[in-house]
mmCIF file with all atom_site columns, C-alpha atoms in Angstrom:
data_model
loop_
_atom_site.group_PDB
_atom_site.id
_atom_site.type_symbol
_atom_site.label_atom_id
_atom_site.label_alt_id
_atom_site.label_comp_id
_atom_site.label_asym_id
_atom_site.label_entity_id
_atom_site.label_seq_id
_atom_site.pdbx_PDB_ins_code
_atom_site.Cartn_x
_atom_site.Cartn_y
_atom_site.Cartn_z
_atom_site.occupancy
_atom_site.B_iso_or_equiv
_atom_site.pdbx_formal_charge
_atom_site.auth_seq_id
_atom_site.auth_comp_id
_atom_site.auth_asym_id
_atom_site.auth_atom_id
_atom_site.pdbx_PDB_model_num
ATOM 1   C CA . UNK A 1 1   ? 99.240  88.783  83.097  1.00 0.00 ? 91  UNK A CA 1
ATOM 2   C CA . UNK A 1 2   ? 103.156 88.069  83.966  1.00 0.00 ? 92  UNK A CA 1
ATOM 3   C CA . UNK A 1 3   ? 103.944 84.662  82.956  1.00 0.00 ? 93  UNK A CA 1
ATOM 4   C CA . UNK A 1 4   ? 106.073 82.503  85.277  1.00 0.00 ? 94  UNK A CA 1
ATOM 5   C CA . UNK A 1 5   ? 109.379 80.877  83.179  1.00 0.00 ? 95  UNK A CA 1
ATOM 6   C CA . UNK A 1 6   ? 109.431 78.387  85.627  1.00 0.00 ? 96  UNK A CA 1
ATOM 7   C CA . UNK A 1 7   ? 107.573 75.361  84.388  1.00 0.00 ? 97  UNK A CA 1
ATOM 8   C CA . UNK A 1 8   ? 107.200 72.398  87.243  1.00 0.00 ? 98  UNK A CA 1
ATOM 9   C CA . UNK A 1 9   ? 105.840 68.398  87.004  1.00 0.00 ? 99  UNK A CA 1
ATOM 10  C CA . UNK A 1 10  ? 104.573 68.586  90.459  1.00 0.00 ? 100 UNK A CA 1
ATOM 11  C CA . UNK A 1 11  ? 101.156 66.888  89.857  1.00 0.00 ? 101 UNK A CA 1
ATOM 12  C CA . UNK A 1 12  ? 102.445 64.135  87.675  1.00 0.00 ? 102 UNK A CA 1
ATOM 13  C CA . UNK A 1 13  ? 105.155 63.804  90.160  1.00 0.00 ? 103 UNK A CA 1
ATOM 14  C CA . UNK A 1 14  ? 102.400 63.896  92.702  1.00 0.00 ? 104 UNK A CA 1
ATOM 15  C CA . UNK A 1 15  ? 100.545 60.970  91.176  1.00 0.00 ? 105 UNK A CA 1
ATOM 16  C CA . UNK A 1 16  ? 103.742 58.946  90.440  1.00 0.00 ? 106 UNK A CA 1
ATOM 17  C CA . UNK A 1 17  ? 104.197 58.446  93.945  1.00 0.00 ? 107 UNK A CA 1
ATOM 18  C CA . UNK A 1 18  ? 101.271 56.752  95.246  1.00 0.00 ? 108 UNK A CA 1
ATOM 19  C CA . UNK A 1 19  ? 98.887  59.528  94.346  1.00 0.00 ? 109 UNK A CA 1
ATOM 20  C CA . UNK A 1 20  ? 100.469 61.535  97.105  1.00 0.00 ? 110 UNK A CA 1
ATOM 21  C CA . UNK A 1 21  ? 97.644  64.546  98.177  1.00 0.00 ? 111 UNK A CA 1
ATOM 22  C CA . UNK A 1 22  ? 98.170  68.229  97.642  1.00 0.00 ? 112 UNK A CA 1
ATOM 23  C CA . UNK A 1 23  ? 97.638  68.390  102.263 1.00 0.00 ? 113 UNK A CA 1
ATOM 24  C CA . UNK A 1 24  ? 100.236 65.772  102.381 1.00 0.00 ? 114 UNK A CA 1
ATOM 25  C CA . UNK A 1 25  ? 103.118 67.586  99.721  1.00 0.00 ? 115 UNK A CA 1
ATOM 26  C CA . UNK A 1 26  ? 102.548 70.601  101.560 1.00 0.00 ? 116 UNK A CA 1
ATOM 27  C CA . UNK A 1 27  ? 103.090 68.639  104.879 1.00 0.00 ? 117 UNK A CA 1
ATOM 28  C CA . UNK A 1 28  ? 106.345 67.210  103.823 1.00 0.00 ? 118 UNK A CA 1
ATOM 29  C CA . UNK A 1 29  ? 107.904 70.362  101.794 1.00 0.00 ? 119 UNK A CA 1
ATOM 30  C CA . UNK A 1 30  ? 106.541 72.581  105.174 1.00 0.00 ? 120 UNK A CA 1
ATOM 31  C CA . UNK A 1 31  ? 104.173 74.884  103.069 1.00 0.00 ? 121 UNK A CA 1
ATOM 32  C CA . UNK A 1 32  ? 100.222 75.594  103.133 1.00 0.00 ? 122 UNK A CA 1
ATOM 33  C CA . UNK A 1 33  ? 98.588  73.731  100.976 1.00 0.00 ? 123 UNK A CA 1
ATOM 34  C CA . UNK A 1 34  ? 97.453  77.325  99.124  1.00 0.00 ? 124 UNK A CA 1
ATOM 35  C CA . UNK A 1 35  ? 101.169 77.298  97.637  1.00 0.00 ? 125 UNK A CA 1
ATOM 36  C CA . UNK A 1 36  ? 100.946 73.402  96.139  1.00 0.00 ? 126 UNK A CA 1
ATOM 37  C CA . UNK A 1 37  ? 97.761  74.305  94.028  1.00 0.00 ? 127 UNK A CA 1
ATOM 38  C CA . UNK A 1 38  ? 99.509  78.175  92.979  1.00 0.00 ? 128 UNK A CA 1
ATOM 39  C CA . UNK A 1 39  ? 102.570 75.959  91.917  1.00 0.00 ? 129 UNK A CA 1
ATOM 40  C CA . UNK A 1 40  ? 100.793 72.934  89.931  1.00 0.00 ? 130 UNK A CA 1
ATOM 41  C CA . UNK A 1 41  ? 98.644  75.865  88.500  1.00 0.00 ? 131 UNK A CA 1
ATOM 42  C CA . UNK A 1 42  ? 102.016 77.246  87.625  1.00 0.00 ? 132 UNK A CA 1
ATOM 43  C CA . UNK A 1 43  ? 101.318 80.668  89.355  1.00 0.00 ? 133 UNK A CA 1
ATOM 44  C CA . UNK A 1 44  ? 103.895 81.189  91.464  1.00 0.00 ? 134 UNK A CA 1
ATOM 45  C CA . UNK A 1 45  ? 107.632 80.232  90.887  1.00 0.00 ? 135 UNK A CA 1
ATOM 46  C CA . UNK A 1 46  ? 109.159 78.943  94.136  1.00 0.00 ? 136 UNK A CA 1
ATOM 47  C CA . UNK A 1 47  ? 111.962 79.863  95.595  1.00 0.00 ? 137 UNK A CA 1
ATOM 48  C CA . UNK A 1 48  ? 115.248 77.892  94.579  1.00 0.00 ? 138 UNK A CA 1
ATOM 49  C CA . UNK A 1 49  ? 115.371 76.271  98.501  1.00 0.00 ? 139 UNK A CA 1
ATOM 50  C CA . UNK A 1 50  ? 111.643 75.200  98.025  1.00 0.00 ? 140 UNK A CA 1
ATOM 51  C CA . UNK A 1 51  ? 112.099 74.126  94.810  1.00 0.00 ? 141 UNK A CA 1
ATOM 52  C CA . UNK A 1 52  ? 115.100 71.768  96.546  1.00 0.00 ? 142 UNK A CA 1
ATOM 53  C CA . UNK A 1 53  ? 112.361 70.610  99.226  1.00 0.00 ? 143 UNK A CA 1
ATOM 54  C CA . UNK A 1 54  ? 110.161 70.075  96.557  1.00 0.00 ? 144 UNK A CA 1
ATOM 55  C CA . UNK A 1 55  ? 112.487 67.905  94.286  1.00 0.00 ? 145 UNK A CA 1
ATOM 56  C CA . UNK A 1 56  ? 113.662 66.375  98.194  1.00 0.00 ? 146 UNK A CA 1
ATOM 57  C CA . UNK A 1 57  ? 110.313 65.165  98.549  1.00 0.00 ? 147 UNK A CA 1
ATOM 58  C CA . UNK A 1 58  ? 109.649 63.235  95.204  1.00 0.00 ? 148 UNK A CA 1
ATOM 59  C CA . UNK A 1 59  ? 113.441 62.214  95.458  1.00 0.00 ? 149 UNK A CA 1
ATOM 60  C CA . UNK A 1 60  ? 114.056 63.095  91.996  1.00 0.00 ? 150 UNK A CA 1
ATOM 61  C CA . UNK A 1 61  ? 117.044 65.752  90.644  1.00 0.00 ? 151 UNK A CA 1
ATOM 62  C CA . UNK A 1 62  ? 115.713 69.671  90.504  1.00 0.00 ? 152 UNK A CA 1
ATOM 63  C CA . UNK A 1 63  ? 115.332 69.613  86.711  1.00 0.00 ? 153 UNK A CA 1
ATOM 64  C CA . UNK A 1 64  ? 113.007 66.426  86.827  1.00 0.00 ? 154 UNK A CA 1
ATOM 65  C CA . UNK A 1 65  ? 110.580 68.298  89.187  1.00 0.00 ? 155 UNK A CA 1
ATOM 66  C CA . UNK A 1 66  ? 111.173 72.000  87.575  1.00 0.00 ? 156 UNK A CA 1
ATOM 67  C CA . UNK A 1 67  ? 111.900 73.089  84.276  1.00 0.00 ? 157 UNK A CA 1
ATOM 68  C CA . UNK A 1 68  ? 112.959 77.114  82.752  1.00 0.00 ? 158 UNK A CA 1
ATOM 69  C CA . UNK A 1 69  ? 111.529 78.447  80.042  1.00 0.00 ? 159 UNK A CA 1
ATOM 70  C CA . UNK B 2 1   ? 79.274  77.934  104.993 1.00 0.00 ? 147 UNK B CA 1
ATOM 71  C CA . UNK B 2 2   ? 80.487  75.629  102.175 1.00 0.00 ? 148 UNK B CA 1
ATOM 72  C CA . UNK B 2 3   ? 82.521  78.615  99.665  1.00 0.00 ? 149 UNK B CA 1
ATOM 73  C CA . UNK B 2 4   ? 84.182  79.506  102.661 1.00 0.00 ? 150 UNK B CA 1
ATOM 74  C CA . UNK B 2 5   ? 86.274  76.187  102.073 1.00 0.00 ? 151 UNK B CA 1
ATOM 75  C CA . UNK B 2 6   ? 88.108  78.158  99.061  1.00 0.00 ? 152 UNK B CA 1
ATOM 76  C CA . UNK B 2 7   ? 89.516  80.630  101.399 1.00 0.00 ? 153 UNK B CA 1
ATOM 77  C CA . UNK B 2 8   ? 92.457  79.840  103.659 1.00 0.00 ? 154 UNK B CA 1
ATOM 78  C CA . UNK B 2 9   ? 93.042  80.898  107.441 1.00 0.00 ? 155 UNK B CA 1
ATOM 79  C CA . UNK B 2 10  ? 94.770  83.215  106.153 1.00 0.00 ? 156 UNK B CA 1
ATOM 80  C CA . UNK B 2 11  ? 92.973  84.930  103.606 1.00 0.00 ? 157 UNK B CA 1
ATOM 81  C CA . UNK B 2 12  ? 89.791  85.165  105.917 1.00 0.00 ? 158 UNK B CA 1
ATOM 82  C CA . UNK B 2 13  ? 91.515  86.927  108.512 1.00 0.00 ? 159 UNK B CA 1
ATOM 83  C CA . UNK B 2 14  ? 92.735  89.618  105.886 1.00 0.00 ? 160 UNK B CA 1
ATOM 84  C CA . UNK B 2 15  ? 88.810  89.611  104.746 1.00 0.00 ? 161 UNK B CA 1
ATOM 85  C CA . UNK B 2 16  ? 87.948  90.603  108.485 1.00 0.00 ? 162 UNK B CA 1
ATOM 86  C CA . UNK B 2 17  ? 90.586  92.938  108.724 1.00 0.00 ? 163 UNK B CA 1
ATOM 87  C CA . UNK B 2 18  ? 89.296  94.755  105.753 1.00 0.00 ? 164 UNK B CA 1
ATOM 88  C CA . UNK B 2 19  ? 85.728  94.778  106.546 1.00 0.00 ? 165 UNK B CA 1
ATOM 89  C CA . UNK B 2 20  ? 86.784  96.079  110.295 1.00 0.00 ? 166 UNK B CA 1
ATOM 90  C CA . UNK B 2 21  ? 88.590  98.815  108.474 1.00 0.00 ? 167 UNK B CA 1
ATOM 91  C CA . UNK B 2 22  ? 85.346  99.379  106.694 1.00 0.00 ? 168 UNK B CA 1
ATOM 92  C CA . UNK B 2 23  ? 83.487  99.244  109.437 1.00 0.00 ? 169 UNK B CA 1
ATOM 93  C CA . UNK B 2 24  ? 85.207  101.598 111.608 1.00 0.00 ? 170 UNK B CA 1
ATOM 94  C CA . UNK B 2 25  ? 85.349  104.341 107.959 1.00 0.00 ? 171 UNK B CA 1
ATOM 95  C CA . UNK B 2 26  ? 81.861  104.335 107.981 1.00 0.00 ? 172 UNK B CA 1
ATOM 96  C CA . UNK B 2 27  ? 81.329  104.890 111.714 1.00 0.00 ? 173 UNK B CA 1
ATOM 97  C CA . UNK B 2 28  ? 84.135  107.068 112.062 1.00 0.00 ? 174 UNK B CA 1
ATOM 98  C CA . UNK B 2 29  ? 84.315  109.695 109.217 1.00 0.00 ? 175 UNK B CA 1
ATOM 99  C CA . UNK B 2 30  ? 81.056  110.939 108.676 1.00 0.00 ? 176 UNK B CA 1
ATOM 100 C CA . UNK B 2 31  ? 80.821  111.213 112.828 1.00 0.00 ? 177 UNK B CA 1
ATOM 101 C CA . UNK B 2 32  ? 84.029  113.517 112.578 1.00 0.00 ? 178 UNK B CA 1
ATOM 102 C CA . UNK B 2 33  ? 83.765  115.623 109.727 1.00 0.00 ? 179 UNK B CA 1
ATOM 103 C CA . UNK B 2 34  ? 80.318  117.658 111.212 1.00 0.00 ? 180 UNK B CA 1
ATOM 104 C CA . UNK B 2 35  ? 82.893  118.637 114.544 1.00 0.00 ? 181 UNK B CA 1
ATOM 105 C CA . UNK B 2 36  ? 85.313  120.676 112.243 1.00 0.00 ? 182 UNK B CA 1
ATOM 106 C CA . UNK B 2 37  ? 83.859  124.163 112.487 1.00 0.00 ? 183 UNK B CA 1
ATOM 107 C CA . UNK B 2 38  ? 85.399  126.504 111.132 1.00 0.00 ? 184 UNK B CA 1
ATOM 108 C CA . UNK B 2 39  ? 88.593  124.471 110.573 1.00 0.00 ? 185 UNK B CA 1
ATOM 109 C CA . UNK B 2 40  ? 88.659  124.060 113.880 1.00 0.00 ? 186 UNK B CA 1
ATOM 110 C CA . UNK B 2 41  ? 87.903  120.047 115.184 1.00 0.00 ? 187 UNK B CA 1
ATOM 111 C CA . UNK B 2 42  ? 86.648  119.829 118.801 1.00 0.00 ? 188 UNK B CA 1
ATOM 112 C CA . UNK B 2 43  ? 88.667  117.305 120.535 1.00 0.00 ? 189 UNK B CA 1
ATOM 113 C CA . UNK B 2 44  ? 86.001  116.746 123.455 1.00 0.00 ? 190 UNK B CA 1
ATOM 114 C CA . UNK B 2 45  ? 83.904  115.073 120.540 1.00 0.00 ? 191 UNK B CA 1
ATOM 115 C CA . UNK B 2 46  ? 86.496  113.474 119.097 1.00 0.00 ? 192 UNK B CA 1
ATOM 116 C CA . UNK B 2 47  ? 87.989  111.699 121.993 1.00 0.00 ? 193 UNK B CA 1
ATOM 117 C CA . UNK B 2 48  ? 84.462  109.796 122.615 1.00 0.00 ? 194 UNK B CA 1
ATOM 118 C CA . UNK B 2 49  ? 84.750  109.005 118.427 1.00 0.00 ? 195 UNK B CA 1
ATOM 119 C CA . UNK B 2 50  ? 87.481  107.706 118.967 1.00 0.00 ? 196 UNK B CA 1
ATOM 120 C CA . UNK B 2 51  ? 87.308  105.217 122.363 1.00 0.00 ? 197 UNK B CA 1
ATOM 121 C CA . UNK B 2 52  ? 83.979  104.135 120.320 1.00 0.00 ? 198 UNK B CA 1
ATOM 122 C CA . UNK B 2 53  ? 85.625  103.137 117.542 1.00 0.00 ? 199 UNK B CA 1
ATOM 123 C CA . UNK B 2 54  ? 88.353  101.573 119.757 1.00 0.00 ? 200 UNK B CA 1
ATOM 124 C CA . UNK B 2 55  ? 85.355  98.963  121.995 1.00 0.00 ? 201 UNK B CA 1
ATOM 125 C CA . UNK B 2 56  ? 83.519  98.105  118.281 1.00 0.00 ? 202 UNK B CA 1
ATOM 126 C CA . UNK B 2 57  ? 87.608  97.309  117.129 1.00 0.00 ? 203 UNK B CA 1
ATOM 127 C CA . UNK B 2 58  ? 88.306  95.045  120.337 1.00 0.00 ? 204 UNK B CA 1
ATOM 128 C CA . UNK B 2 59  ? 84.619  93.153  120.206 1.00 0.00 ? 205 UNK B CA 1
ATOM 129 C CA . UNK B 2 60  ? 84.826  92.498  116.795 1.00 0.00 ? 206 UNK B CA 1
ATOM 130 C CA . UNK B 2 61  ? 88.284  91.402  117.040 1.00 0.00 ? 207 UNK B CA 1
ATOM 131 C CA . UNK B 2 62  ? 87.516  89.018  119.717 1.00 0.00 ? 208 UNK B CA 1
ATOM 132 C CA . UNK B 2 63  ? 84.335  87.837  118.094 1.00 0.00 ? 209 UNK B CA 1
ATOM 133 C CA . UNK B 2 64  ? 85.361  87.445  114.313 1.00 0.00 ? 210 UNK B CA 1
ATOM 134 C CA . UNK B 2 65  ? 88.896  86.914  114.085 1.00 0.00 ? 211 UNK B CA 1
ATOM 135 C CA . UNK B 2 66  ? 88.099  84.101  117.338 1.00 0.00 ? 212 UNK B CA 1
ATOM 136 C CA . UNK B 2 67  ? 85.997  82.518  115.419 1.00 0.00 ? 213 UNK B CA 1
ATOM 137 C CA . UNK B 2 68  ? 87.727  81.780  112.152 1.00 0.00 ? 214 UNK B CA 1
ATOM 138 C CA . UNK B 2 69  ? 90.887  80.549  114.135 1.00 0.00 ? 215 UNK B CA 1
ATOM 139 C CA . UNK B 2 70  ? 88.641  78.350  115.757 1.00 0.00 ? 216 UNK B CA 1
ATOM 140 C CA . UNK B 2 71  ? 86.399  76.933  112.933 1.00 0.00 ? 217 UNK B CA 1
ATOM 141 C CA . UNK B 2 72  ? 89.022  77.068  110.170 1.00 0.00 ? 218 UNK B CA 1
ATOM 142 C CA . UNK B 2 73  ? 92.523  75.492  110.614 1.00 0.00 ? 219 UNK B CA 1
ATOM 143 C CA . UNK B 2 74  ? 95.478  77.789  111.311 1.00 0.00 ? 220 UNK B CA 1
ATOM 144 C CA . UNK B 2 75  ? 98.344  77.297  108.928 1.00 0.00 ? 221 UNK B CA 1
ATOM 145 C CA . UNK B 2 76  ? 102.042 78.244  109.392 1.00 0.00 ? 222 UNK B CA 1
ATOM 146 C CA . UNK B 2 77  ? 103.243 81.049  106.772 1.00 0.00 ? 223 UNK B CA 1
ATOM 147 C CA . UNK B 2 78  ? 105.401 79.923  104.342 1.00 0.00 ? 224 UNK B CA 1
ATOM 148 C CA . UNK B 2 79  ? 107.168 81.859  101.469 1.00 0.00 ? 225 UNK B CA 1
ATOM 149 C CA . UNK B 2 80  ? 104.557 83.106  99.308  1.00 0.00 ? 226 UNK B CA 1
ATOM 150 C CA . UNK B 2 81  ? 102.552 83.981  102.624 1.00 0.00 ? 227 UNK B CA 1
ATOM 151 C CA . UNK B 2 82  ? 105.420 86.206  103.200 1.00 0.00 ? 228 UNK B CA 1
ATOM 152 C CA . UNK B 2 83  ? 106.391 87.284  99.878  1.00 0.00 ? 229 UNK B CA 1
ATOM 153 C CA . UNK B 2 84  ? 102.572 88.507  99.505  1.00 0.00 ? 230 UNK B CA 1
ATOM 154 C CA . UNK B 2 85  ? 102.825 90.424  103.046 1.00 0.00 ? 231 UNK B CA 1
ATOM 155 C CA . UNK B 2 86  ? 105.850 92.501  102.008 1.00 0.00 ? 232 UNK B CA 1
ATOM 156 C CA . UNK B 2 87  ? 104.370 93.057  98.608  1.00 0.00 ? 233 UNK B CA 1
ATOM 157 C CA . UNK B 2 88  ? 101.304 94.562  100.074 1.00 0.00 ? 234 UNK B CA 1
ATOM 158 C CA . UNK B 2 89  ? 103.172 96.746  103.664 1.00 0.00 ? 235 UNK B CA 1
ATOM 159 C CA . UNK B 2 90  ? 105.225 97.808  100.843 1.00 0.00 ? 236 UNK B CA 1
ATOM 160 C CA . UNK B 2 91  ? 102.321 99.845  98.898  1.00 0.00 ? 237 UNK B CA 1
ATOM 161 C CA . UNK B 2 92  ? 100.850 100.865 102.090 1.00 0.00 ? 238 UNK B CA 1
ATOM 162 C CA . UNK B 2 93  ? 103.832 101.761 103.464 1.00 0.00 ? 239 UNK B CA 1
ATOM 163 C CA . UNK B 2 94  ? 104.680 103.763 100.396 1.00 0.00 ? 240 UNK B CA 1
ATOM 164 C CA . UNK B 2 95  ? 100.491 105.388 100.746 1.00 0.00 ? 241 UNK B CA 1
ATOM 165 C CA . UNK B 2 96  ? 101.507 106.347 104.169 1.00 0.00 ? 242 UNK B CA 1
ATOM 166 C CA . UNK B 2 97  ? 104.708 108.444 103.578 1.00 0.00 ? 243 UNK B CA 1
ATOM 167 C CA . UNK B 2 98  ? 102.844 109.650 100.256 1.00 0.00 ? 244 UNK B CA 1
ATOM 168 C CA . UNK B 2 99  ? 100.468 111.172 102.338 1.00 0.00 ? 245 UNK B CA 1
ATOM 169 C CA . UNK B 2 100 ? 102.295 112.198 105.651 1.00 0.00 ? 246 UNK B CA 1
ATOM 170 C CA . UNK B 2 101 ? 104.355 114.289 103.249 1.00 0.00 ? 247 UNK B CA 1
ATOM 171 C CA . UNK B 2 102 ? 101.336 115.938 101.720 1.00 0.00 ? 248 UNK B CA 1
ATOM 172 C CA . UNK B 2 103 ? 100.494 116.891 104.729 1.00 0.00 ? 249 UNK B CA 1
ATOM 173 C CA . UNK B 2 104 ? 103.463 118.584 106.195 1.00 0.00 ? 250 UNK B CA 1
ATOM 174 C CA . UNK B 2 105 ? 103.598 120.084 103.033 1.00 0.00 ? 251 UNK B CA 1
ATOM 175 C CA . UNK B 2 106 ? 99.778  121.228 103.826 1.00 0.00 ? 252 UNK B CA 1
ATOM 176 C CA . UNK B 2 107 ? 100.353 122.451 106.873 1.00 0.00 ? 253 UNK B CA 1
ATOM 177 C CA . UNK B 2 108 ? 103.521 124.356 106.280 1.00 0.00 ? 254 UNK B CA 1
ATOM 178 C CA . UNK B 2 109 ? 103.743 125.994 102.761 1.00 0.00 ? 255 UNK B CA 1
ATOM 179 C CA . UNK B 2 110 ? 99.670  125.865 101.558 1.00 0.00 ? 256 UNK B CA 1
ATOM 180 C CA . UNK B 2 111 ? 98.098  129.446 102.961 1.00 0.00 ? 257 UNK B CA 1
ATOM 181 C CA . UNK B 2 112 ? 94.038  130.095 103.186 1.00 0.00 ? 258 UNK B CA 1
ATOM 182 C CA . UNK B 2 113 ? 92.977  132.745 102.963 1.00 0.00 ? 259 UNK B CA 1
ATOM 183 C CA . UNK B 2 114 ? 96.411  134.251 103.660 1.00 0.00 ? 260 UNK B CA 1
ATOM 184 C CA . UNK B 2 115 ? 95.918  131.779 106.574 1.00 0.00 ? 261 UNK B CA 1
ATOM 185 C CA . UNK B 2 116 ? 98.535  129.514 107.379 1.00 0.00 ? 262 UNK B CA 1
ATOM 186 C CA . UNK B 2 117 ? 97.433  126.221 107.861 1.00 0.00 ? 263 UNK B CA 1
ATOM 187 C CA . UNK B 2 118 ? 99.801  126.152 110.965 1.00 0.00 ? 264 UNK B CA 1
ATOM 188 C CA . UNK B 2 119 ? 97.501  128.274 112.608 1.00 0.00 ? 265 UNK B CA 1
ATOM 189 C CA . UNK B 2 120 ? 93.694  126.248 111.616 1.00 0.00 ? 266 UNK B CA 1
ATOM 190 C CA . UNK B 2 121 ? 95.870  122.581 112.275 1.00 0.00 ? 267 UNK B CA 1
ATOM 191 C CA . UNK B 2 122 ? 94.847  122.150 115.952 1.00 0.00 ? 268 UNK B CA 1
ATOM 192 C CA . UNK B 2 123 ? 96.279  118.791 117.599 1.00 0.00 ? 269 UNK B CA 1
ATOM 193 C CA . UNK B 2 124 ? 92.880  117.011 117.146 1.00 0.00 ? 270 UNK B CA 1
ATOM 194 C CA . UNK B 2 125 ? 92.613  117.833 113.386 1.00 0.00 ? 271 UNK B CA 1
ATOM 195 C CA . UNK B 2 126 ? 96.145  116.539 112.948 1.00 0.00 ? 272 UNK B CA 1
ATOM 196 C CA . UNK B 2 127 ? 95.222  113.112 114.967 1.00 0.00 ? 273 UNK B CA 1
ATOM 197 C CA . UNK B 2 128 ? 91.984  112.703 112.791 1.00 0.00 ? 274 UNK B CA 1
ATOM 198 C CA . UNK B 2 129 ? 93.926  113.123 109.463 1.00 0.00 ? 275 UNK B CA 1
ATOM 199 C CA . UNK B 2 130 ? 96.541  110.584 110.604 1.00 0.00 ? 276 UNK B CA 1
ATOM 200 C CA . UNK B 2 131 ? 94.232  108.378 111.863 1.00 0.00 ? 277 UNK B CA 1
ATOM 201 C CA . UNK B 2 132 ? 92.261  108.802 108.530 1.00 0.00 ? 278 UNK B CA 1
ATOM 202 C CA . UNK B 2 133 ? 95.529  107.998 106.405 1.00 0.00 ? 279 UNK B CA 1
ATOM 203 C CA . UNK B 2 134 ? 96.629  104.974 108.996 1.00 0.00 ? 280 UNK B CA 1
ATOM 204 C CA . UNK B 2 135 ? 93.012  103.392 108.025 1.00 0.00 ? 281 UNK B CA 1
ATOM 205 C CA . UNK B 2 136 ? 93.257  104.122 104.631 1.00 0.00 ? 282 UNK B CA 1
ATOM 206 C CA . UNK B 2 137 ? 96.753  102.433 104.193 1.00 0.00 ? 283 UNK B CA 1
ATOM 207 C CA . UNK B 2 138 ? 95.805  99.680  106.376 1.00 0.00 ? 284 UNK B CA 1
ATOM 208 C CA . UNK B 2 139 ? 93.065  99.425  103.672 1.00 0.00 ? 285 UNK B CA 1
ATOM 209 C CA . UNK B 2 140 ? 94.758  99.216  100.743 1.00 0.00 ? 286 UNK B CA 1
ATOM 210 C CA . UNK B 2 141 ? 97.336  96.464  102.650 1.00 0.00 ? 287 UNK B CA 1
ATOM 211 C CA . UNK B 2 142 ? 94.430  94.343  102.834 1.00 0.00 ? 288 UNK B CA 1
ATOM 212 C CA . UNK B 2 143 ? 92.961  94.668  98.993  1.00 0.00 ? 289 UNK B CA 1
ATOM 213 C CA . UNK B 2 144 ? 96.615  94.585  97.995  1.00 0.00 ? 290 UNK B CA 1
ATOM 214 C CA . UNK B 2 145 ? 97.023  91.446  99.735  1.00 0.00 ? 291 UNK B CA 1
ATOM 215 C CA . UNK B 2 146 ? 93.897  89.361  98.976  1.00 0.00 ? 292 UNK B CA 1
ATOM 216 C CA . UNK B 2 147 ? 94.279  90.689  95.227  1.00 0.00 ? 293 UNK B CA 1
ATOM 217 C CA . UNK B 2 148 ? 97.563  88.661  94.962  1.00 0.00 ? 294 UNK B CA 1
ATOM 218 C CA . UNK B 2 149 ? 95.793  85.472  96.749  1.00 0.00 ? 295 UNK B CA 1
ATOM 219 C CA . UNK B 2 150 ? 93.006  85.323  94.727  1.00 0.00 ? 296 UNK B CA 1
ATOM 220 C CA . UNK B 2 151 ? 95.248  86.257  91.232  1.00 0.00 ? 297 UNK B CA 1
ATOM 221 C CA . UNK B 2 152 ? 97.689  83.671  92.412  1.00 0.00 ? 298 UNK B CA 1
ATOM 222 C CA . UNK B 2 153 ? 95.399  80.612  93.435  1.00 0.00 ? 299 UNK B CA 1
#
């Protein structure tokens, strides 16, 4: 199985603010909600401007929310 | 009902798609293959084959593919939506040439009998081996695609 190098904090970052829900991350970042759980399951590396959205969203730098291996 | 809360919008409407492509194999091909006689297809036959298969692809459209954008909540596509779809047109677009070369290479250079294949290739055969290859590519789209949602969930 191909492993993905890039490593993310999406589900503690989740928690961290407010408990935030997988429906409502997607909401915000404009993705299905499939994509958040492939992500915090680390099974699919986004691309960089979703990774931005992501790291938007949580309003933390890039390499807080994602990290390469 | 419940399981079908695992699957997305999205992935049930490639489900559909793949058991209408079943559907129509299994009604269409072993309908066609007793009308080739002497490697000759009769087009009469296959013209009826064919609007059949045509209705049972509009009702069940209308009736299965309705339904699950009505009972299960349609997402936008995003990235990996995408990056899936071009992943799988790509294999069955690649099936498709595969095989549309095979067969003008069938047709033209592969003698029978010290028949050319030119000569037994009547318009009908040719539509019912395209059609044949445009259901089998559409086929593996859809296996292609719901093997990278379900490896990548």
């Amino acid at each position: 199985m191909k492993k993905h190098k890039i490593k993310n904090q999406i589900r503690r970052l989740r928690f961290e603010a407010n408990e935030m829900t997988q429906a409502e991350l997607a909401e915000k970042a404009s993705v299905t909600r499939q994509t958040i759980i492939a992500l915090e399951a680390q099974k699919y590396s986004p691309s960089l401007e979703l990774a931005f959205r992501i790291a938007k969203v949580f309003d933390v730098p890039l390499e807080a929310a994602f990290q390469y291996n | 009902m419940n399981y079908l809360n695992n699957y997305s919008n999205r992935e049930l409407n490639i489900w559909a798609e793949l058991i209408l492509n079943v559907v129509v194999s299994f009604y269409f091909i072993p309908k066609i293959f007793p009308l080739i006689i002497n490697g000759q297809l009769y087009g009469e036959a296959l013209i009826d084959i064919i609007a059949t298969s045509i209705i049972i692809s509009i009702i069940y459209s209308v009736s299965v593919f309705g339904s699950i954008n009505i009972f299960i909540k349609k997402e936008d596509k995003d990235e990996r939506d995408y990056t899936f779809e071009l992943k799988s047109y790509r294999m069955s677009n690649i099936i498709s040439q595969v095989s549309i070369y095979l067969l003008i290479g069938l047709i033209i250079f592969y003698p029978i009998n010290r028949v050319r294949l030119t000569e037994l290739m009547s318009p009908p055969m040719i539509a019912m081996l395209l059609f044949i290859i445009a259901l089998f590519s559409s086929t593996v789209k859809s296996v292609n695609q719901l093997y990278y949602y379900r490896k990548n969930t």
